[in-house]
Amino acid sequence: MGLFRRGPKRDPRDLPRDGEFSFFSDREGGVFRSQVRQAFAEQGLEVTVYAGVVTDSGGRRFGLGNLAAVCHRDRRGERSWPGLIRDHVGKVLRTMDGPQPLEILSTDEIRACLYPRVVAEETLPASDAFRYGREPAEGLREVLALDLPDAVQMLGEDSLRDVGDIAELRIRAMNNLRALPVEGHETVRRPDGASFDVLFGDSFFTASRVLVLGELVERVMGAPLTADGALVALPFRHQLGFHRIHDAQVIPALQAMAEFAAAGYQDAAGAISPQVFWWRRGVMTPLSEPDGAGLRVVVDGDFQHMLERLVDDEA
């Protein structure tokens, strides 16, 4: 998998940009929304299309952000958009119009497809439905979700209470996460000596495997993490980057991973975070912060002391 490959051909960046999705030009945004309206019409549903959402006569709202990002990033270009949009709209309507999973699945079936999912807190509804979720790091939230054939459904607190004790459900969800196969693994090596590893796959829970990082790294790399932990990045739901800290190569790895995280986060479907974190015994400390239009690397005293020790060890 080419993690830094050039994207598909798009309208030049100097053309007027779409007001909602800046990765589209005005023209591309118009084409995208026209095809969204057509896809709903093919399903027998008339919708009103706004900049970032569509609504139907019943007041249901369908967000367009992830779908727009999927279309933008598809390497086949605009010719792929009609198929991608029709497929997405069909899945959304089947999920919304069909029987609800919690109504038709048995308790054992629900537990079998239950996973913890790490998401950007800002993407959650502005309600208390997900207040039960833990915060792996500032700006991130861990919620429980069902992995269904046509969709991934995040579960609010009220829904979970109908299934069982939330703490017990999380234990089952974490065990399901541990059992997931590794779909793809690539080691990124740069001329400056920097290297880090990336897991990727179609699973919506690939990035969420940061919750079991210690076990995962040992499984993939054949060696456990040291007490110094790892650098981690989860730019979007289908990628998890990590660097096992064991020598001074963590210094170039940090810069390389900062570039990786920022590039993967930009315009991604299921974007999570553009930051790099220091993972140590399950605690995630951010190592980058916004700086104008981009990010800059920042380290706290503990991380700085670790770097100095690792450099001294190699002196």
mmCIF file of N, CA, C and O in Angstrom, residues 5-99:
data_model
loop_
_atom_site.group_PDB
_atom_site.id
_atom_site.type_symbol
_atom_site.label_atom_id
_atom_site.label_comp_id
_atom_site.label_asym_id
_atom_site.label_seq_id
_atom_site.Cartn_x
_atom_site.Cartn_y
_atom_site.Cartn_z
ATOM 1 N N ARG A 5 1.268 8.070 -1.631
ATOM 2 C CA ARG A 5 1.117 8.211 -3.074
ATOM 3 C C ARG A 5 0.391 9.495 -3.436
ATOM 4 O O ARG A 5 -0.428 10.007 -2.687
ATOM 5 N N ARG A 6 0.708 9.986 -4.635
ATOM 6 C CA ARG A 6 0.013 11.165 -5.126
ATOM 7 C C ARG A 6 -1.455 10.836 -5.349
ATOM 8 O O ARG A 6 -1.806 9.764 -5.816
ATOM 9 N N GLY A 7 -2.307 11.775 -5.033
ATOM 10 C CA GLY A 7 -3.737 11.560 -5.157
ATOM 11 C C GLY A 7 -4.216 11.644 -6.585
ATOM 12 O O GLY A 7 -3.440 11.927 -7.518
ATOM 13 N N PRO A 8 -5.501 11.407 -6.803
ATOM 14 C CA PRO A 8 -6.074 11.432 -8.146
ATOM 15 C C PRO A 8 -6.073 12.845 -8.719
ATOM 16 O O PRO A 8 -5.973 13.838 -7.989
ATOM 17 N N LYS A 9 -6.184 12.938 -10.025
ATOM 18 C CA LYS A 9 -6.206 14.240 -10.684
ATOM 19 C C LYS A 9 -7.450 15.009 -10.284
ATOM 20 O O LYS A 9 -8.558 14.489 -10.292
ATOM 21 N N ARG A 10 -7.248 16.260 -9.932
ATOM 22 C CA ARG A 10 -8.337 17.117 -9.509
ATOM 23 C C ARG A 10 -8.215 18.468 -10.200
ATOM 24 O O ARG A 10 -7.184 18.789 -10.791
ATOM 25 N N ASP A 11 -9.269 19.265 -10.094
ATOM 26 C CA ASP A 11 -9.196 20.627 -10.606
ATOM 27 C C ASP A 11 -8.053 21.363 -9.913
ATOM 28 O O ASP A 11 -7.770 21.127 -8.731
ATOM 29 N N PRO A 12 -7.387 22.268 -10.601
ATOM 30 C CA PRO A 12 -6.271 23.021 -9.992
ATOM 31 C C PRO A 12 -6.699 23.746 -8.723
ATOM 32 O O PRO A 12 -7.833 24.222 -8.602
ATOM 33 N N ARG A 13 -5.776 23.855 -7.763
ATOM 34 C CA ARG A 13 -6.089 24.458 -6.478
ATOM 35 C C ARG A 13 -6.346 25.950 -6.583
ATOM 36 O O ARG A 13 -6.918 26.549 -5.665
ATOM 37 N N ASP A 14 -5.922 26.581 -7.694
ATOM 38 C CA ASP A 14 -6.136 28.014 -7.804
ATOM 39 C C ASP A 14 -7.544 28.373 -8.280
ATOM 40 O O ASP A 14 -7.904 29.549 -8.356
ATOM 41 N N LEU A 15 -8.345 27.359 -8.604
ATOM 42 C CA LEU A 15 -9.730 27.626 -8.957
ATOM 43 C C LEU A 15 -10.546 27.895 -7.687
ATOM 44 O O LEU A 15 -10.168 27.457 -6.594
ATOM 45 N N PRO A 16 -11.667 28.611 -7.792
ATOM 46 C CA PRO A 16 -12.506 28.863 -6.614
ATOM 47 C C PRO A 16 -12.885 27.558 -5.912
ATOM 48 O O PRO A 16 -13.215 26.561 -6.571
ATOM 49 N N ARG A 17 -12.819 27.558 -4.574
ATOM 50 C CA ARG A 17 -13.038 26.338 -3.799
ATOM 51 C C ARG A 17 -14.486 26.250 -3.324
ATOM 52 O O ARG A 17 -15.187 27.261 -3.166
ATOM 53 N N ASP A 18 -14.932 25.036 -3.092
ATOM 54 C CA ASP A 18 -16.247 24.789 -2.529
ATOM 55 C C ASP A 18 -16.290 25.335 -1.103
ATOM 56 O O ASP A 18 -15.336 25.156 -0.333
ATOM 57 N N GLY A 19 -17.393 25.966 -0.733
ATOM 58 C CA GLY A 19 -17.485 26.598 0.574
ATOM 59 C C GLY A 19 -17.525 25.628 1.739
ATOM 60 O O GLY A 19 -17.117 25.963 2.848
ATOM 61 N N GLU A 20 -17.993 24.390 1.537
ATOM 62 C CA GLU A 20 -18.115 23.402 2.606
ATOM 63 C C GLU A 20 -16.950 22.426 2.623
ATOM 64 O O GLU A 20 -16.399 22.099 3.676
ATOM 65 N N PHE A 21 -16.577 21.936 1.445
ATOM 66 C CA PHE A 21 -15.496 20.951 1.320
ATOM 67 C C PHE A 21 -14.399 21.564 0.456
ATOM 68 O O PHE A 21 -14.462 21.522 -0.775
ATOM 69 N N SER A 22 -13.392 22.132 1.116
ATOM 70 C CA SER A 22 -12.380 22.898 0.388
ATOM 71 C C SER A 22 -11.516 22.038 -0.522
ATOM 72 O O SER A 22 -10.823 22.564 -1.392
ATOM 73 N N PHE A 23 -11.533 20.720 -0.332
ATOM 74 C CA PHE A 23 -10.779 19.867 -1.249
ATOM 75 C C PHE A 23 -11.451 19.786 -2.614
ATOM 76 O O PHE A 23 -10.840 19.338 -3.583
ATOM 77 N N PHE A 24 -12.716 20.184 -2.719
ATOM 78 C CA PHE A 24 -13.417 20.285 -3.996
ATOM 79 C C PHE A 24 -13.293 21.709 -4.542
ATOM 80 O O PHE A 24 -13.288 22.683 -3.775
ATOM 81 N N SER A 25 -13.230 21.829 -5.856
ATOM 82 C CA SER A 25 -13.457 23.127 -6.473
ATOM 83 C C SER A 25 -14.959 23.402 -6.462
ATOM 84 O O SER A 25 -15.763 22.508 -6.157
ATOM 85 N N ASP A 26 -15.345 24.621 -6.801
ATOM 86 C CA ASP A 26 -16.779 24.925 -6.905
ATOM 87 C C ASP A 26 -17.458 23.959 -7.868
ATOM 88 O O ASP A 26 -18.555 23.452 -7.594
ATOM 89 N N ARG A 27 -16.801 23.703 -8.986
ATOM 90 C CA ARG A 27 -17.397 22.806 -9.987
ATOM 91 C C ARG A 27 -17.536 21.397 -9.444
ATOM 92 O O ARG A 27 -18.589 20.766 -9.590
ATOM 93 N N GLU A 28 -16.481 20.876 -8.814
ATOM 94 C CA GLU A 28 -16.534 19.520 -8.274
ATOM 95 C C GLU A 28 -17.615 19.388 -7.204
ATOM 96 O O GLU A 28 -18.320 18.379 -7.144
ATOM 97 N N GLY A 29 -17.745 20.420 -6.350
ATOM 98 C CA GLY A 29 -18.787 20.387 -5.331
ATOM 99 C C GLY A 29 -20.174 20.316 -5.944
ATOM 100 O O GLY A 29 -21.050 19.598 -5.457
ATOM 101 N N GLY A 30 -20.372 21.055 -7.034
ATOM 102 C CA GLY A 30 -21.661 21.010 -7.719
ATOM 103 C C GLY A 30 -21.944 19.652 -8.321
ATOM 104 O O GLY A 30 -23.070 19.138 -8.222
ATOM 105 N N VAL A 31 -20.925 19.051 -8.943
ATOM 106 C CA VAL A 31 -21.085 17.718 -9.523
ATOM 107 C C VAL A 31 -21.411 16.704 -8.438
ATOM 108 O O VAL A 31 -22.311 15.873 -8.583
ATOM 109 N N PHE A 32 -20.688 16.769 -7.332
ATOM 110 C CA PHE A 32 -20.893 15.838 -6.227
ATOM 111 C C PHE A 32 -22.324 15.920 -5.693
ATOM 112 O O PHE A 32 -23.014 14.906 -5.563
ATOM 113 N N ARG A 33 -22.804 17.112 -5.409
ATOM 114 C CA ARG A 33 -24.146 17.258 -4.827
ATOM 115 C C ARG A 33 -25.231 16.870 -5.824
ATOM 116 O O ARG A 33 -26.266 16.304 -5.439
ATOM 117 N N SER A 34 -25.010 17.139 -7.093
ATOM 118 C CA SER A 34 -25.978 16.726 -8.111
ATOM 119 C C SER A 34 -26.097 15.208 -8.156
ATOM 120 O O SER A 34 -27.201 14.655 -8.268
ATOM 121 N N GLN A 35 -24.958 14.522 -8.033
ATOM 122 C CA GLN A 35 -24.985 13.060 -8.065
ATOM 123 C C GLN A 35 -25.594 12.485 -6.783
ATOM 124 O O GLN A 35 -26.228 11.432 -6.818
ATOM 125 N N VAL A 36 -25.412 13.178 -5.656
ATOM 126 C CA VAL A 36 -26.056 12.748 -4.414
ATOM 127 C C VAL A 36 -27.566 12.833 -4.559
ATOM 128 O O VAL A 36 -28.301 11.890 -4.208
ATOM 129 N N ARG A 37 -28.068 13.949 -5.101
ATOM 130 C CA ARG A 37 -29.510 14.107 -5.288
ATOM 131 C C ARG A 37 -30.042 13.009 -6.218
ATOM 132 O O ARG A 37 -31.096 12.416 -5.954
ATOM 133 N N GLN A 38 -29.304 12.715 -7.277
ATOM 134 C CA GLN A 38 -29.728 11.688 -8.223
ATOM 135 C C GLN A 38 -29.773 10.315 -7.563
ATOM 136 O O GLN A 38 -30.703 9.524 -7.796
ATOM 137 N N ALA A 39 -28.785 10.014 -6.706
ATOM 138 C CA ALA A 39 -28.745 8.708 -6.054
ATOM 139 C C ALA A 39 -29.940 8.519 -5.125
ATOM 140 O O ALA A 39 -30.529 7.429 -5.070
ATOM 141 N N PHE A 40 -30.304 9.544 -4.394
ATOM 142 C CA PHE A 40 -31.491 9.448 -3.547
ATOM 143 C C PHE A 40 -32.751 9.303 -4.390
ATOM 144 O O PHE A 40 -33.665 8.540 -4.036
ATOM 145 N N ALA A 41 -32.813 10.038 -5.512
ATOM 146 C CA ALA A 41 -33.985 9.942 -6.393
ATOM 147 C C ALA A 41 -34.140 8.525 -6.942
ATOM 148 O O ALA A 41 -35.258 8.012 -7.081
ATOM 149 N N GLU A 42 -33.037 7.860 -7.250
ATOM 150 C CA GLU A 42 -33.091 6.485 -7.753
ATOM 151 C C GLU A 42 -33.636 5.530 -6.699
ATOM 152 O O GLU A 42 -34.139 4.451 -7.029
ATOM 153 N N GLN A 43 -33.540 5.933 -5.424
ATOM 154 C CA GLN A 43 -34.090 5.136 -4.326
ATOM 155 C C GLN A 43 -35.527 5.559 -4.002
ATOM 156 O O GLN A 43 -36.115 5.089 -3.027
ATOM 157 N N GLY A 44 -36.083 6.465 -4.820
ATOM 158 C CA GLY A 44 -37.455 6.914 -4.629
ATOM 159 C C GLY A 44 -37.612 7.949 -3.540
ATOM 160 O O GLY A 44 -38.711 8.124 -2.996
ATOM 161 N N LEU A 45 -36.537 8.672 -3.223
ATOM 162 C CA LEU A 45 -36.582 9.642 -2.137
ATOM 163 C C LEU A 45 -36.139 11.000 -2.648
ATOM 164 O O LEU A 45 -35.025 11.164 -3.148
ATOM 165 N N GLU A 46 -37.034 11.981 -2.531
ATOM 166 C CA GLU A 46 -36.693 13.350 -2.905
ATOM 167 C C GLU A 46 -36.071 14.045 -1.709
ATOM 168 O O GLU A 46 -36.622 14.029 -0.605
ATOM 169 N N VAL A 47 -34.926 14.657 -1.916
ATOM 170 C CA VAL A 47 -34.217 15.298 -0.816
ATOM 171 C C VAL A 47 -33.868 16.728 -1.183
ATOM 172 O O VAL A 47 -33.801 17.092 -2.358
ATOM 173 N N THR A 48 -33.656 17.525 -0.142
ATOM 174 C CA THR A 48 -33.129 18.873 -0.300
ATOM 175 C C THR A 48 -31.642 18.822 0.029
ATOM 176 O O THR A 48 -31.258 18.339 1.096
ATOM 177 N N VAL A 49 -30.830 19.298 -0.887
ATOM 178 C CA VAL A 49 -29.381 19.201 -0.728
ATOM 179 C C VAL A 49 -28.832 20.539 -0.245
ATOM 180 O O VAL A 49 -29.011 21.572 -0.905
ATOM 181 N N TYR A 50 -28.185 20.520 0.897
ATOM 182 C CA TYR A 50 -27.500 21.692 1.435
ATOM 183 C C TYR A 50 -25.995 21.500 1.270
ATOM 184 O O TYR A 50 -25.539 20.507 0.689
ATOM 185 N N ALA A 51 -25.221 22.414 1.808
ATOM 186 C CA ALA A 51 -23.769 22.350 1.603
ATOM 187 C C ALA A 51 -23.162 21.070 2.159
ATOM 188 O O ALA A 51 -22.372 20.400 1.497
ATOM 189 N N GLY A 52 -23.547 20.715 3.406
ATOM 190 C CA GLY A 52 -22.922 19.558 4.039
ATOM 191 C C GLY A 52 -23.844 18.438 4.408
ATOM 192 O O GLY A 52 -23.404 17.396 4.911
ATOM 193 N N VAL A 53 -25.163 18.613 4.182
ATOM 194 C CA VAL A 53 -26.133 17.578 4.525
ATOM 195 C C VAL A 53 -27.241 17.577 3.487
ATOM 196 O O VAL A 53 -27.393 18.523 2.705
ATOM 197 N N VAL A 54 -28.020 16.492 3.487
ATOM 198 C CA VAL A 54 -29.282 16.474 2.749
ATOM 199 C C VAL A 54 -30.374 16.120 3.745
ATOM 200 O O VAL A 54 -30.125 15.454 4.760
ATOM 201 N N THR A 55 -31.578 16.595 3.486
ATOM 202 C CA THR A 55 -32.726 16.280 4.338
ATOM 203 C C THR A 55 -33.863 15.773 3.481
ATOM 204 O O THR A 55 -33.991 16.149 2.303
ATOM 205 N N ASP A 56 -34.703 14.900 4.055
ATOM 206 C CA ASP A 56 -35.883 14.437 3.327
ATOM 207 C C ASP A 56 -37.129 15.068 3.942
ATOM 208 O O ASP A 56 -37.052 15.828 4.910
ATOM 209 N N SER A 57 -38.281 14.745 3.385
ATOM 210 C CA SER A 57 -39.527 15.375 3.827
ATOM 211 C C SER A 57 -39.891 14.995 5.254
ATOM 212 O O SER A 57 -40.679 15.677 5.901
ATOM 213 N N GLY A 58 -39.320 13.892 5.756
ATOM 214 C CA GLY A 58 -39.594 13.474 7.125
ATOM 215 C C GLY A 58 -38.677 14.106 8.145
ATOM 216 O O GLY A 58 -38.758 13.799 9.333
ATOM 217 N N GLY A 59 -37.758 14.961 7.684
ATOM 218 C CA GLY A 59 -36.852 15.640 8.595
ATOM 219 C C GLY A 59 -35.571 14.880 8.891
ATOM 220 O O GLY A 59 -34.746 15.342 9.682
ATOM 221 N N ARG A 60 -35.381 13.736 8.249
ATOM 222 C CA ARG A 60 -34.135 12.991 8.473
ATOM 223 C C ARG A 60 -32.978 13.722 7.791
ATOM 224 O O ARG A 60 -33.127 14.265 6.701
ATOM 225 N N ARG A 61 -31.832 13.697 8.441
ATOM 226 C CA ARG A 61 -30.639 14.371 7.921
ATOM 227 C C ARG A 61 -29.570 13.333 7.598
ATOM 228 O O ARG A 61 -29.348 12.393 8.346
ATOM 229 N N PHE A 62 -28.914 13.535 6.473
ATOM 230 C CA PHE A 62 -27.842 12.643 6.043
ATOM 231 C C PHE A 62 -26.590 13.486 5.810
ATOM 232 O O PHE A 62 -26.556 14.317 4.895
ATOM 233 N N GLY A 63 -25.580 13.299 6.653
ATOM 234 C CA GLY A 63 -24.344 14.059 6.497
ATOM 235 C C GLY A 63 -23.569 13.640 5.255
ATOM 236 O O GLY A 63 -23.581 12.465 4.862
ATOM 237 N N LEU A 64 -22.872 14.580 4.648
ATOM 238 C CA LEU A 64 -22.145 14.320 3.400
ATOM 239 C C LEU A 64 -20.630 14.327 3.575
ATOM 240 O O LEU A 64 -19.913 14.052 2.613
ATOM 241 N N GLY A 65 -20.140 14.636 4.771
ATOM 242 C CA GLY A 65 -18.707 14.816 4.947
ATOM 243 C C GLY A 65 -17.871 13.601 4.593
ATOM 244 O O GLY A 65 -16.921 13.691 3.802
ATOM 245 N N ASN A 66 -18.195 12.436 5.165
ATOM 246 C CA ASN A 66 -17.404 11.244 4.888
ATOM 247 C C ASN A 66 -17.515 10.819 3.427
ATOM 248 O O ASN A 66 -16.530 10.410 2.809
ATOM 249 N N LEU A 67 -18.721 10.916 2.866
ATOM 250 C CA LEU A 67 -18.903 10.531 1.468
ATOM 251 C C LEU A 67 -18.114 11.450 0.546
ATOM 252 O O LEU A 67 -17.490 10.988 -0.418
ATOM 253 N N ALA A 68 -18.107 12.737 0.827
ATOM 254 C CA ALA A 68 -17.329 13.673 0.022
ATOM 255 C C ALA A 68 -15.847 13.329 0.072
ATOM 256 O O ALA A 68 -15.154 13.343 -0.953
ATOM 257 N N ALA A 69 -15.351 12.985 1.269
ATOM 258 C CA ALA A 69 -13.937 12.628 1.414
ATOM 259 C C ALA A 69 -13.611 11.346 0.660
ATOM 260 O O ALA A 69 -12.557 11.237 0.030
ATOM 261 N N VAL A 70 -14.509 10.370 0.717
ATOM 262 C CA VAL A 70 -14.293 9.120 -0.022
ATOM 263 C C VAL A 70 -14.186 9.396 -1.512
ATOM 264 O O VAL A 70 -13.295 8.880 -2.206
ATOM 265 N N CYS A 71 -15.089 10.207 -2.035
ATOM 266 C CA CYS A 71 -15.053 10.540 -3.469
ATOM 267 C C CYS A 71 -13.774 11.289 -3.814
ATOM 268 O O CYS A 71 -13.116 10.995 -4.816
ATOM 269 N N HIS A 72 -13.419 12.250 -2.991
ATOM 270 C CA HIS A 72 -12.228 13.057 -3.260
ATOM 271 C C HIS A 72 -10.964 12.204 -3.311
ATOM 272 O O HIS A 72 -10.087 12.431 -4.152
ATOM 273 N N ARG A 73 -10.872 11.226 -2.439
ATOM 274 C CA ARG A 73 -9.636 10.455 -2.320
ATOM 275 C C ARG A 73 -9.576 9.258 -3.264
ATOM 276 O O ARG A 73 -8.522 8.618 -3.380
ATOM 277 N N ASP A 74 -10.669 8.927 -3.930
ATOM 278 C CA ASP A 74 -10.652 7.769 -4.829
ATOM 279 C C ASP A 74 -9.747 8.065 -6.030
ATOM 280 O O ASP A 74 -9.915 9.054 -6.743
ATOM 281 N N ARG A 75 -8.790 7.187 -6.256
ATOM 282 C CA ARG A 75 -7.775 7.434 -7.284
ATOM 283 C C ARG A 75 -8.333 7.383 -8.697
ATOM 284 O O ARG A 75 -7.674 7.824 -9.641
ATOM 285 N N ARG A 76 -9.526 6.867 -8.882
ATOM 286 C CA ARG A 76 -10.099 6.800 -10.224
ATOM 287 C C ARG A 76 -10.690 8.125 -10.679
ATOM 288 O O ARG A 76 -11.033 8.285 -11.848
ATOM 289 N N GLY A 77 -10.812 9.066 -9.753
ATOM 290 C CA GLY A 77 -11.335 10.372 -10.121
ATOM 291 C C GLY A 77 -12.848 10.392 -10.211
ATOM 292 O O GLY A 77 -13.542 9.500 -9.723
ATOM 293 N N GLU A 78 -13.358 11.407 -10.888
ATOM 294 C CA GLU A 78 -14.800 11.653 -10.923
ATOM 295 C C GLU A 78 -15.600 10.511 -11.534
ATOM 296 O O GLU A 78 -16.776 10.340 -11.216
ATOM 297 N N ARG A 79 -14.983 9.736 -12.384
ATOM 298 C CA ARG A 79 -15.747 8.656 -13.017
ATOM 299 C C ARG A 79 -16.211 7.616 -11.996
ATOM 300 O O ARG A 79 -17.146 6.847 -12.248
ATOM 301 N N SER A 80 -15.562 7.589 -10.830
ATOM 302 C CA SER A 80 -15.951 6.619 -9.801
ATOM 303 C C SER A 80 -17.072 7.147 -8.907
ATOM 304 O O SER A 80 -17.694 6.367 -8.175
ATOM 305 N N TRP A 81 -17.332 8.442 -8.955
ATOM 306 C CA TRP A 81 -18.259 9.027 -7.995
ATOM 307 C C TRP A 81 -19.677 8.459 -8.066
ATOM 308 O O TRP A 81 -20.251 8.150 -7.021
ATOM 309 N N PRO A 82 -20.293 8.322 -9.247
ATOM 310 C CA PRO A 82 -21.677 7.822 -9.255
ATOM 311 C C PRO A 82 -21.836 6.482 -8.551
ATOM 312 O O PRO A 82 -22.775 6.278 -7.776
ATOM 313 N N GLY A 83 -20.915 5.547 -8.795
ATOM 314 C CA GLY A 83 -21.000 4.235 -8.157
ATOM 315 C C GLY A 83 -20.788 4.313 -6.656
ATOM 316 O O GLY A 83 -21.498 3.666 -5.883
ATOM 317 N N LEU A 84 -19.794 5.105 -6.227
ATOM 318 C CA LEU A 84 -19.538 5.254 -4.801
ATOM 319 C C LEU A 84 -20.738 5.858 -4.093
ATOM 320 O O LEU A 84 -21.125 5.418 -3.002
ATOM 321 N N ILE A 85 -21.332 6.871 -4.708
ATOM 322 C CA ILE A 85 -22.458 7.569 -4.082
ATOM 323 C C ILE A 85 -23.688 6.668 -4.033
ATOM 324 O O ILE A 85 -24.371 6.594 -3.004
ATOM 325 N N ARG A 86 -23.984 5.967 -5.134
ATOM 326 C CA ARG A 86 -25.150 5.067 -5.124
ATOM 327 C C ARG A 86 -25.003 3.991 -4.064
ATOM 328 O O ARG A 86 -25.954 3.647 -3.349
ATOM 329 N N ASP A 87 -23.797 3.427 -3.962
ATOM 330 C CA ASP A 87 -23.557 2.376 -2.976
ATOM 331 C C ASP A 87 -23.745 2.905 -1.557
ATOM 332 O O ASP A 87 -24.385 2.267 -0.714
ATOM 333 N N HIS A 88 -23.210 4.084 -1.287
ATOM 334 C CA HIS A 88 -23.320 4.680 0.048
ATOM 335 C C HIS A 88 -24.771 4.989 0.393
ATOM 336 O O HIS A 88 -25.239 4.640 1.488
ATOM 337 N N VAL A 89 -25.489 5.625 -0.521
ATOM 338 C CA VAL A 89 -26.878 5.990 -0.256
ATOM 339 C C VAL A 89 -27.722 4.736 -0.026
ATOM 340 O O VAL A 89 -28.559 4.685 0.877
ATOM 341 N N GLY A 90 -27.493 3.701 -0.831
ATOM 342 C CA GLY A 90 -28.241 2.457 -0.654
ATOM 343 C C GLY A 90 -28.025 1.856 0.717
ATOM 344 O O GLY A 90 -28.979 1.420 1.381
ATOM 345 N N LYS A 91 -26.771 1.826 1.175
ATOM 346 C CA LYS A 91 -26.476 1.252 2.491
ATOM 347 C C LYS A 91 -27.103 2.076 3.609
ATOM 348 O O LYS A 91 -27.656 1.528 4.573
ATOM 349 N N VAL A 92 -27.021 3.397 3.486
ATOM 350 C CA VAL A 92 -27.582 4.262 4.522
ATOM 351 C C VAL A 92 -29.085 4.051 4.641
ATOM 352 O O VAL A 92 -29.635 3.906 5.744
ATOM 353 N N LEU A 93 -29.777 4.011 3.505
ATOM 354 C CA LEU A 93 -31.235 3.867 3.546
ATOM 355 C C LEU A 93 -31.655 2.481 4.020
ATOM 356 O O LEU A 93 -32.642 2.342 4.747
ATOM 357 N N ARG A 94 -30.909 1.451 3.636
ATOM 358 C CA ARG A 94 -31.242 0.109 4.126
ATOM 359 C C ARG A 94 -31.092 0.039 5.639
ATOM 360 O O ARG A 94 -31.897 -0.592 6.329
ATOM 361 N N THR A 95 -30.069 0.709 6.150
ATOM 362 C CA THR A 95 -29.840 0.703 7.593
ATOM 363 C C THR A 95 -30.932 1.467 8.330
ATOM 364 O O THR A 95 -31.442 1.026 9.368
ATOM 365 N N MET A 96 -31.322 2.615 7.788
ATOM 366 C CA MET A 96 -32.301 3.458 8.472
ATOM 367 C C MET A 96 -33.727 2.927 8.336
ATOM 368 O O MET A 96 -34.527 3.038 9.262
ATOM 369 N N ASP A 97 -34.043 2.381 7.167
ATOM 370 C CA ASP A 97 -35.417 1.939 6.912
ATOM 371 C C ASP A 97 -35.686 0.511 7.366
ATOM 372 O O ASP A 97 -36.839 0.120 7.565
ATOM 373 N N GLY A 98 -34.636 -0.277 7.505
ATOM 374 C CA GLY A 98 -34.825 -1.673 7.885
ATOM 375 C C GLY A 98 -34.977 -1.833 9.387
ATOM 376 O O GLY A 98 -34.916 -0.868 10.156
ATOM 377 N N PRO A 99 -35.180 -3.056 9.839
ATOM 378 C CA PRO A 99 -35.282 -3.322 11.278
ATOM 379 C C PRO A 99 -34.002 -2.894 11.996
ATOM 380 O O PRO A 99 -32.897 -3.067 11.476
#
